[in-house]
Every structure is written in C-alpha cells, then in structure tokens.
Amino acid sequence: MSMTQEPARGPSREGPEKISETTATPSTNPPTSRRERRQARKRRDSVASITSPLSRIKSNSEAAKPKPTRTRKASINHSKPRIPSTTVSTIPPEMSAARKNIPLLVASIGNPEGLYGGTLHNAGHTVLERVRSIRSFGPFKANKRMGGQVSEPIRTADFSIIPFVSRVHEVEVADNWTLWKSPSLMNVSGKAVKSAWEAFRRENPQGLLVVLHDELEKKKGEVTVKREGSAKGHNGIKSVVASMGRTPFVRIGVGIGRPLSRDPDVIVKYVLRKMTTEEQYDVEKAAGPVIEALREIAEGLR
C-alpha cells in the first residue's frame, strides 16, 4: 500500500522574525493596537495610583507653609530733622524748649550748722541738702564770691570707652539753679542773702531769688509757696524783707509743726531742739514738692 508522503517543511519565513521579536528590546513606538493601548492605560493608572498620594502630601506641605507677606517700606520724610537715638541730656521730656527756664538762686536760711545742724529751725537747710542729693548737684562748698555754702549742677561728665582713657563732655542739665546755704543766724539772715543775691544777679540778670525756710504754723513736711504776704512773726523772713527792699522774691516754707503752748520760751526750745528720726523723715519728704515748686517757678508758672 502506498502512503502519501507529506512534503517536508522547511524553515518558516516567520520563524526568524518571531524570534527577533521576542528577544529584541521593547519598542518605544506608541501602541497601535487596541489591546496594547488598553495595557498601556492600565500601566498609567497603576503608576498614577502610587504617585498621587505623594503629590497630595507635597502640595499639602506647600500649602501649610506661611506665604511671605509683602511689607511696604515706610517713606522717609527728609524735610523733618531726625532725632538722635542717644543723648546725654538730663532734661525731662515734659520740659519743652519753648518754656522758660529762669535761673534761680535757691537760698535756705537757718542757723550755723556746726552747732544747730539737724534742728527744726534748720529745716530749710535739711530740705535743700535733700534737693541737692535728688537732683545730683555737686557737694556744697564754701564760696568767697557769694559767701556761705554753694552747690551747682554737674555740667560735665566723664565717658570712657577705651580703658584708662576718659573724655570729659558737657552735659545739658534741666535745673538752672544755684543752691545756697546761709552762714549766718536765722534772725539776721537778710544781709547774707542780699550779698549772695547781688553776686548771683551780676551773672544772671534775669534770675530770681527763692528763699527756703521753716514754717512753724504748718504740719511737718507741708510745703507752702508765696510771692508776697506777711512774715507771720518769722524773724528770718523779716530780716530778708528788710534787706532786699523792693526786690521781689519767692518764699517756700517747710512745715515743722508747733507745740501746744504759745509761750515764746517754749517755742524757742521747740525749734532749737534736734529732730527725731521720724521728724527728719517727715521734713525730708518735702524735697519732692519743693522740687516741683522750683520747676514751676523757673517756668514762670508760679
């Protein structure tokens, strides 16, 4: 029986091409068939599902950052004078340059402090010393030109930036005052006050005299200010009025209280005794109101 013999198969034309397709690198050309496009879409979706949370986190973090605010630069008006940042002036800010600053001779009257220091009759000297301390004036020193003890504002200051090198600068001061203590007895104060005033007036023609004294009729530490009026039996004020004639001056009284008795001998013993610690404290408290009164007098307000 004869068998039909199938023709021998040779190498297929598609064989090498299929082998090259499977072994070759993937093509970068965009997919053309529907199946390839669907597979590419799935791959994009899977990648997007992974990257989208990261992008959200990044966007949220960027949103959380505060946005820089734009600030407008303040316009500088060069027409107005600039105020220096630092000064060496001791003038208080409430004292305007437009206000007056009359030179004052502040004269306290009493008895010589060597024997009568710390007595009630020397309340004027006690308060003036306290004023000097509060306002940082120089120490009281004997003055031949004016007589008595004189204290003036410290108008220079030492500034040292480099070690062992100091420079002296002029310092502007607020208080244009000269503090003066009478060297004489209370009842004859007028002659010494007039001599000191004439010496002061030669250098300060626009100056004003202020007399600081004790006030028997007022309670301890109470302050009174007068330009005119009766001396009310105060022998020191009587002496000053008699010596000064018609020259106007301001009186500042510091209360020292008074004994119950009005007997002259009792009053003399009272004013010439030493102050107790409590009495000295009450009298020295008057320094604050006295300073305020002096400022108002210098500005022409009283």
Tab-separated table of C-alpha atoms in Angstrom:
chain	number	residue	atom	x	y	z
A	1	MET	CA	0.000	0.000	0.000
A	2	SER	CA	1.363	3.236	-0.980
A	3	MET	CA	1.327	6.015	1.575
A	4	THR	CA	1.040	9.569	0.640
A	5	GLN	CA	4.084	11.349	1.778
A	6	GLU	CA	3.748	14.865	3.182
A	7	PRO	CA	6.106	17.339	1.828
A	8	ALA	CA	8.972	18.167	4.097
A	9	ARG	CA	8.563	21.512	5.910
A	10	GLY	CA	11.375	23.894	5.510
A	11	PRO	CA	12.215	26.753	7.677
A	12	SER	CA	9.298	29.147	8.038
A	13	ARG	CA	9.609	32.638	6.858
A	14	GLU	CA	8.033	33.866	10.029
A	15	GLY	CA	10.349	31.942	12.323
A	16	PRO	CA	13.302	34.271	12.366
A	17	GLU	CA	11.044	37.299	12.587
A	18	LYS	CA	9.154	35.911	15.608
A	19	ILE	CA	12.370	35.025	17.353
A	20	SER	CA	13.727	38.503	16.772
A	21	GLU	CA	10.521	40.000	18.131
A	22	THR	CA	10.680	38.047	21.398
A	23	THR	CA	14.348	38.598	22.009
A	24	ALA	CA	14.584	42.177	20.807
A	25	THR	CA	14.270	45.181	23.145
A	26	PRO	CA	10.813	46.583	23.572
A	27	SER	CA	9.884	49.168	21.013
A	28	THR	CA	9.472	52.768	22.097
A	29	ASN	CA	6.864	53.432	19.495
A	30	PRO	CA	3.388	54.218	20.808
A	31	PRO	CA	0.982	51.229	20.877
A	32	THR	CA	-1.171	50.954	17.821
A	33	SER	CA	-3.473	48.045	18.544
A	34	ARG	CA	-6.480	48.298	20.843
A	35	ARG	CA	-5.063	45.693	23.206
A	36	GLU	CA	-1.748	47.486	23.508
A	37	ARG	CA	-3.473	50.786	24.176
A	38	ARG	CA	-5.581	49.158	26.907
A	39	GLN	CA	-2.487	47.646	28.553
A	40	ALA	CA	-0.658	50.978	28.414
A	41	ARG	CA	-3.669	52.668	30.014
A	42	LYS	CA	-3.644	50.150	32.879
A	43	ARG	CA	0.057	50.756	33.450
A	44	ARG	CA	-0.516	54.533	33.608
A	45	ASP	CA	-3.368	54.101	36.072
A	46	SER	CA	-1.297	51.878	38.333
A	47	VAL	CA	1.565	54.393	38.340
A	48	ALA	CA	-0.819	57.288	38.985
A	49	SER	CA	-2.320	55.488	41.981
A	50	ILE	CA	1.116	55.326	43.546
A	51	THR	CA	2.351	58.845	42.793
A	52	SER	CA	-0.862	60.759	43.504
A	53	PRO	CA	-0.702	60.396	47.329
A	54	LEU	CA	2.865	61.676	47.253
A	55	SER	CA	1.857	64.653	45.184
A	56	ARG	CA	-1.002	65.374	47.583
A	57	ILE	CA	1.362	65.287	50.569
A	58	LYS	CA	3.734	67.631	48.811
A	59	SER	CA	1.000	70.041	47.840
A	60	ASN	CA	-0.414	69.999	51.379
A	61	SER	CA	3.001	70.724	52.884
A	62	GLU	CA	3.485	73.603	50.494
A	63	ALA	CA	0.064	74.963	51.386
A	64	ALA	CA	0.904	74.737	55.084
A	65	LYS	CA	3.969	76.952	54.668
A	66	PRO	CA	3.197	80.582	55.505
A	67	LYS	CA	3.258	82.745	52.461
A	68	PRO	CA	5.708	85.603	52.674
A	69	THR	CA	3.914	88.856	53.295
A	70	ARG	CA	4.907	91.907	51.406
A	71	THR	CA	5.669	94.868	53.605
A	72	ARG	CA	5.704	98.368	52.338
A	73	LYS	CA	8.767	100.362	53.120
A	74	ALA	CA	7.958	103.390	55.193
A	75	SER	CA	8.514	106.543	53.303
A	76	ILE	CA	11.142	108.772	54.915
A	77	ASN	CA	10.418	112.444	55.057
A	78	HIS	CA	13.814	114.093	54.802
A	79	SER	CA	12.337	117.527	55.272
A	80	LYS	CA	11.938	116.973	59.029
A	81	PRO	CA	15.010	116.894	61.309
A	82	ARG	CA	15.980	113.472	62.539
A	83	ILE	CA	16.044	112.881	66.288
A	84	PRO	CA	19.274	111.225	67.526
A	85	SER	CA	18.828	107.798	69.067
A	86	THR	CA	21.002	108.575	72.101
A	87	THR	CA	21.506	111.767	74.056
A	88	VAL	CA	23.322	112.811	77.196
A	89	SER	CA	20.721	115.351	78.262
A	90	THR	CA	19.138	115.099	81.679
A	91	ILE	CA	16.248	117.384	80.730
A	92	PRO	CA	12.952	115.573	81.355
A	93	PRO	CA	10.824	115.017	78.216
A	94	GLU	CA	7.954	117.098	79.595
A	95	MET	CA	10.140	120.234	79.649
A	96	SER	CA	9.717	121.868	76.267
A	97	ALA	CA	12.346	124.122	74.764
A	98	ALA	CA	9.652	126.772	74.285
A	99	ARG	CA	9.111	127.082	78.045
A	100	LYS	CA	11.026	129.478	80.255
A	101	ASN	CA	13.995	128.339	82.302
A	102	ILE	CA	14.637	131.236	84.675
A	103	PRO	CA	17.909	130.975	86.636
A	104	LEU	CA	17.117	130.544	90.331
A	105	LEU	CA	19.138	131.307	93.438
A	106	VAL	CA	17.617	128.909	95.990
A	107	ALA	CA	18.702	130.260	99.388
A	108	SER	CA	17.978	128.343	102.579
A	109	ILE	CA	18.062	130.293	105.833
A	110	GLY	CA	18.616	128.925	109.332
A	111	ASN	CA	21.347	128.844	111.947
A	112	PRO	CA	25.018	127.790	111.520
A	113	GLU	CA	25.012	124.024	111.027
A	114	GLY	CA	28.021	123.367	113.204
A	115	LEU	CA	26.022	123.942	116.374
A	116	TYR	CA	22.432	123.891	115.154
A	117	GLY	CA	22.547	121.247	112.438
A	118	GLY	CA	19.561	118.863	112.459
A	119	THR	CA	17.295	121.196	114.435
A	120	LEU	CA	13.741	122.039	113.423
A	121	HIS	CA	14.712	125.680	112.836
A	122	ASN	CA	17.176	124.458	110.169
A	123	ALA	CA	14.511	122.605	108.175
A	124	GLY	CA	15.342	124.818	105.155
A	125	HIS	CA	18.970	123.606	105.180
A	126	THR	CA	17.859	119.995	105.653
A	127	VAL	CA	15.466	120.078	102.704
A	128	LEU	CA	17.963	121.889	100.463
A	129	GLU	CA	20.545	119.166	101.139
A	130	ARG	CA	17.948	116.577	100.161
A	131	VAL	CA	17.135	118.501	96.962
A	132	ARG	CA	20.841	118.529	96.103
A	133	SER	CA	21.032	114.765	96.561
A	134	ILE	CA	17.914	114.002	94.499
A	135	ARG	CA	18.900	116.251	91.587
A	136	SER	CA	22.550	115.069	91.659
A	137	PHE	CA	24.064	118.515	92.200
A	138	GLY	CA	27.657	118.885	93.294
A	139	PRO	CA	28.519	118.909	97.023
A	140	PHE	CA	28.152	122.132	98.993
A	141	LYS	CA	31.404	124.094	99.049
A	142	ALA	CA	32.454	127.385	100.572
A	143	ASN	CA	32.190	130.223	98.065
A	144	LYS	CA	34.012	133.500	98.704
A	145	ARG	CA	32.188	135.364	95.962
A	146	MET	CA	28.710	134.576	97.309
A	147	GLY	CA	29.543	133.627	100.882
A	148	GLY	CA	28.035	130.602	102.582
A	149	GLN	CA	27.896	127.124	101.011
A	150	VAL	CA	27.136	126.780	97.282
A	151	SER	CA	26.078	123.756	95.213
A	152	GLU	CA	25.625	123.837	91.427
A	153	PRO	CA	24.551	121.286	88.777
A	154	ILE	CA	27.259	118.961	87.484
A	155	ARG	CA	27.679	120.143	83.889
A	156	THR	CA	30.448	117.775	82.788
A	157	ALA	CA	30.672	114.002	82.686
A	158	ASP	CA	33.498	111.533	82.069
A	159	PHE	CA	32.933	108.925	79.365
A	160	SER	CA	35.479	106.136	78.983
A	161	ILE	CA	35.223	103.736	76.029
A	162	ILE	CA	38.881	102.778	75.877
A	163	PRO	CA	40.434	101.540	79.163
A	164	PHE	CA	42.482	104.174	81.016
A	165	VAL	CA	41.268	106.871	78.604
A	166	SER	CA	38.500	109.234	79.687
A	167	ARG	CA	36.907	112.136	77.870
A	168	VAL	CA	35.056	114.992	79.516
A	169	HIS	CA	31.858	116.118	77.792
A	170	GLU	CA	29.471	118.947	78.516
A	171	VAL	CA	26.133	117.672	79.825
A	172	GLU	CA	22.937	119.632	79.350
A	173	VAL	CA	21.074	119.929	82.643
A	174	ALA	CA	17.445	120.698	83.314
A	175	ASP	CA	17.800	122.652	86.557
A	176	ASN	CA	19.278	126.097	86.033
A	177	TRP	CA	19.505	126.554	89.799
A	178	THR	CA	22.196	127.559	92.269
A	179	LEU	CA	21.699	126.172	95.777
A	180	TRP	CA	22.985	128.357	98.615
A	181	LYS	CA	23.021	127.920	102.404
A	182	SER	CA	23.130	130.997	104.594
A	183	PRO	CA	26.094	131.048	107.025
A	184	SER	CA	24.504	133.485	109.485
A	185	LEU	CA	21.996	133.203	112.315
A	186	MET	CA	18.344	132.974	111.356
A	187	ASN	CA	17.231	136.309	112.805
A	188	VAL	CA	19.867	138.295	110.850
A	189	SER	CA	19.769	136.343	107.565
A	190	GLY	CA	18.965	139.378	105.401
A	191	LYS	CA	22.471	140.783	104.997
A	192	ALA	CA	23.990	137.446	103.834
A	193	VAL	CA	21.067	136.781	101.482
A	194	LYS	CA	21.392	140.205	99.872
A	195	SER	CA	25.151	139.771	99.364
A	196	ALA	CA	24.684	136.367	97.729
A	197	TRP	CA	21.853	137.683	95.543
A	198	GLU	CA	23.890	140.634	94.252
A	199	ALA	CA	26.772	138.287	93.269
A	200	PHE	CA	24.339	135.909	91.566
A	201	ARG	CA	22.477	138.698	89.771
A	202	ARG	CA	25.645	140.015	88.111
A	203	GLU	CA	25.966	136.752	86.156
A	204	ASN	CA	22.226	136.092	85.858
A	205	PRO	CA	20.405	139.374	85.133
A	206	GLN	CA	17.128	137.511	84.511
A	207	GLY	CA	17.465	135.430	87.668
A	208	LEU	CA	15.067	135.112	90.577
A	209	LEU	CA	15.596	134.658	94.319
A	210	VAL	CA	13.821	131.834	96.172
A	211	VAL	CA	14.110	131.686	99.977
A	212	LEU	CA	13.614	128.296	101.646
A	213	HIS	CA	12.716	128.413	105.353
A	214	ASP	CA	10.914	126.576	108.147
A	215	GLU	CA	7.200	127.193	108.731
A	216	LEU	CA	6.011	126.951	112.325
A	217	GLU	CA	2.287	127.126	111.619
A	218	LYS	CA	2.211	124.155	109.213
A	219	LYS	CA	2.399	120.441	109.945
A	220	LYS	CA	5.699	118.683	109.408
A	221	GLY	CA	6.618	118.324	105.732
A	222	GLU	CA	3.825	120.541	104.362
A	223	VAL	CA	5.039	122.959	101.666
A	224	THR	CA	3.743	126.487	101.012
A	225	VAL	CA	4.743	128.840	98.178
A	226	LYS	CA	4.262	132.612	98.391
A	227	ARG	CA	5.460	135.655	96.454
A	228	GLU	CA	4.157	138.263	98.837
A	229	GLY	CA	2.440	138.403	102.177
A	230	SER	CA	3.115	138.794	105.845
A	231	ALA	CA	6.133	137.166	107.507
A	232	LYS	CA	3.751	135.959	110.278
A	233	GLY	CA	6.305	136.536	113.004
A	234	HIS	CA	9.157	134.712	111.218
A	235	ASN	CA	12.223	136.731	112.180
A	236	GLY	CA	14.353	135.316	109.355
A	237	ILE	CA	11.846	136.407	106.683
A	238	LYS	CA	11.519	139.830	108.363
A	239	SER	CA	15.299	140.277	108.084
A	240	VAL	CA	15.331	139.263	104.393
A	241	VAL	CA	12.454	141.615	103.538
A	242	ALA	CA	14.204	144.477	105.309
A	243	SER	CA	17.493	143.853	103.448
A	244	MET	CA	16.068	143.173	99.977
A	245	GLY	CA	13.830	146.244	99.964
A	246	ARG	CA	11.516	146.156	96.941
A	247	THR	CA	13.372	143.317	95.221
A	248	PRO	CA	10.731	140.603	94.662
A	249	PHE	CA	11.471	137.056	95.770
A	250	VAL	CA	9.586	133.798	96.277
A	251	ARG	CA	9.210	132.117	99.669
A	252	ILE	CA	8.943	128.359	100.109
A	253	GLY	CA	8.034	127.300	103.625
A	254	VAL	CA	8.522	123.779	105.025
A	255	GLY	CA	6.203	122.912	107.901
A	256	ILE	CA	7.759	121.832	111.218
A	257	GLY	CA	4.613	121.789	113.394
A	258	ARG	CA	4.325	123.689	116.638
A	259	PRO	CA	3.972	122.961	120.355
A	260	LEU	CA	0.619	123.327	122.062
A	261	SER	CA	1.866	126.226	124.155
A	262	ARG	CA	2.343	129.617	122.565
A	263	ASP	CA	4.789	130.752	125.203
A	264	PRO	CA	7.849	132.274	123.435
A	265	ASP	CA	10.312	130.353	125.598
A	266	VAL	CA	8.578	127.054	124.830
A	267	ILE	CA	8.604	127.838	121.097
A	268	VAL	CA	12.322	128.712	121.149
A	269	LYS	CA	13.174	125.432	122.857
A	270	TYR	CA	10.970	123.583	120.388
A	271	VAL	CA	12.553	124.968	117.201
A	272	LEU	CA	16.121	124.675	118.525
A	273	ARG	CA	15.938	121.022	119.547
A	274	LYS	CA	17.263	118.217	117.392
A	275	MET	CA	14.773	116.440	115.137
A	276	THR	CA	13.898	112.861	115.897
A	277	THR	CA	14.376	110.248	113.170
A	278	GLU	CA	10.650	110.337	112.389
A	279	GLU	CA	10.574	114.141	112.284
A	280	GLN	CA	13.595	114.254	109.983
A	281	TYR	CA	11.884	111.769	107.673
A	282	ASP	CA	8.718	113.923	107.567
A	283	VAL	CA	10.728	117.074	106.848
A	284	GLU	CA	12.881	115.490	104.131
A	285	LYS	CA	9.752	114.254	102.340
A	286	ALA	CA	9.100	117.901	101.479
A	287	ALA	CA	12.013	117.784	98.998
A	288	GLY	CA	9.776	116.320	96.284
A	289	PRO	CA	7.116	119.071	96.423
A	290	VAL	CA	9.861	121.685	96.738
A	291	ILE	CA	11.498	120.446	93.509
A	292	GLU	CA	8.157	120.595	91.691
A	293	ALA	CA	7.588	124.120	93.012
A	294	LEU	CA	11.057	125.217	91.846
A	295	ARG	CA	10.388	123.859	88.360
A	296	GLU	CA	7.111	125.756	88.146
A	297	ILE	CA	8.783	128.942	89.385
A	298	ALA	CA	11.569	128.570	86.810
A	299	GLU	CA	8.986	128.132	84.056
A	300	GLY	CA	7.118	131.236	85.158
A	301	LEU	CA	4.042	129.314	86.271
A	302	ARG	CA	4.154	130.463	89.917
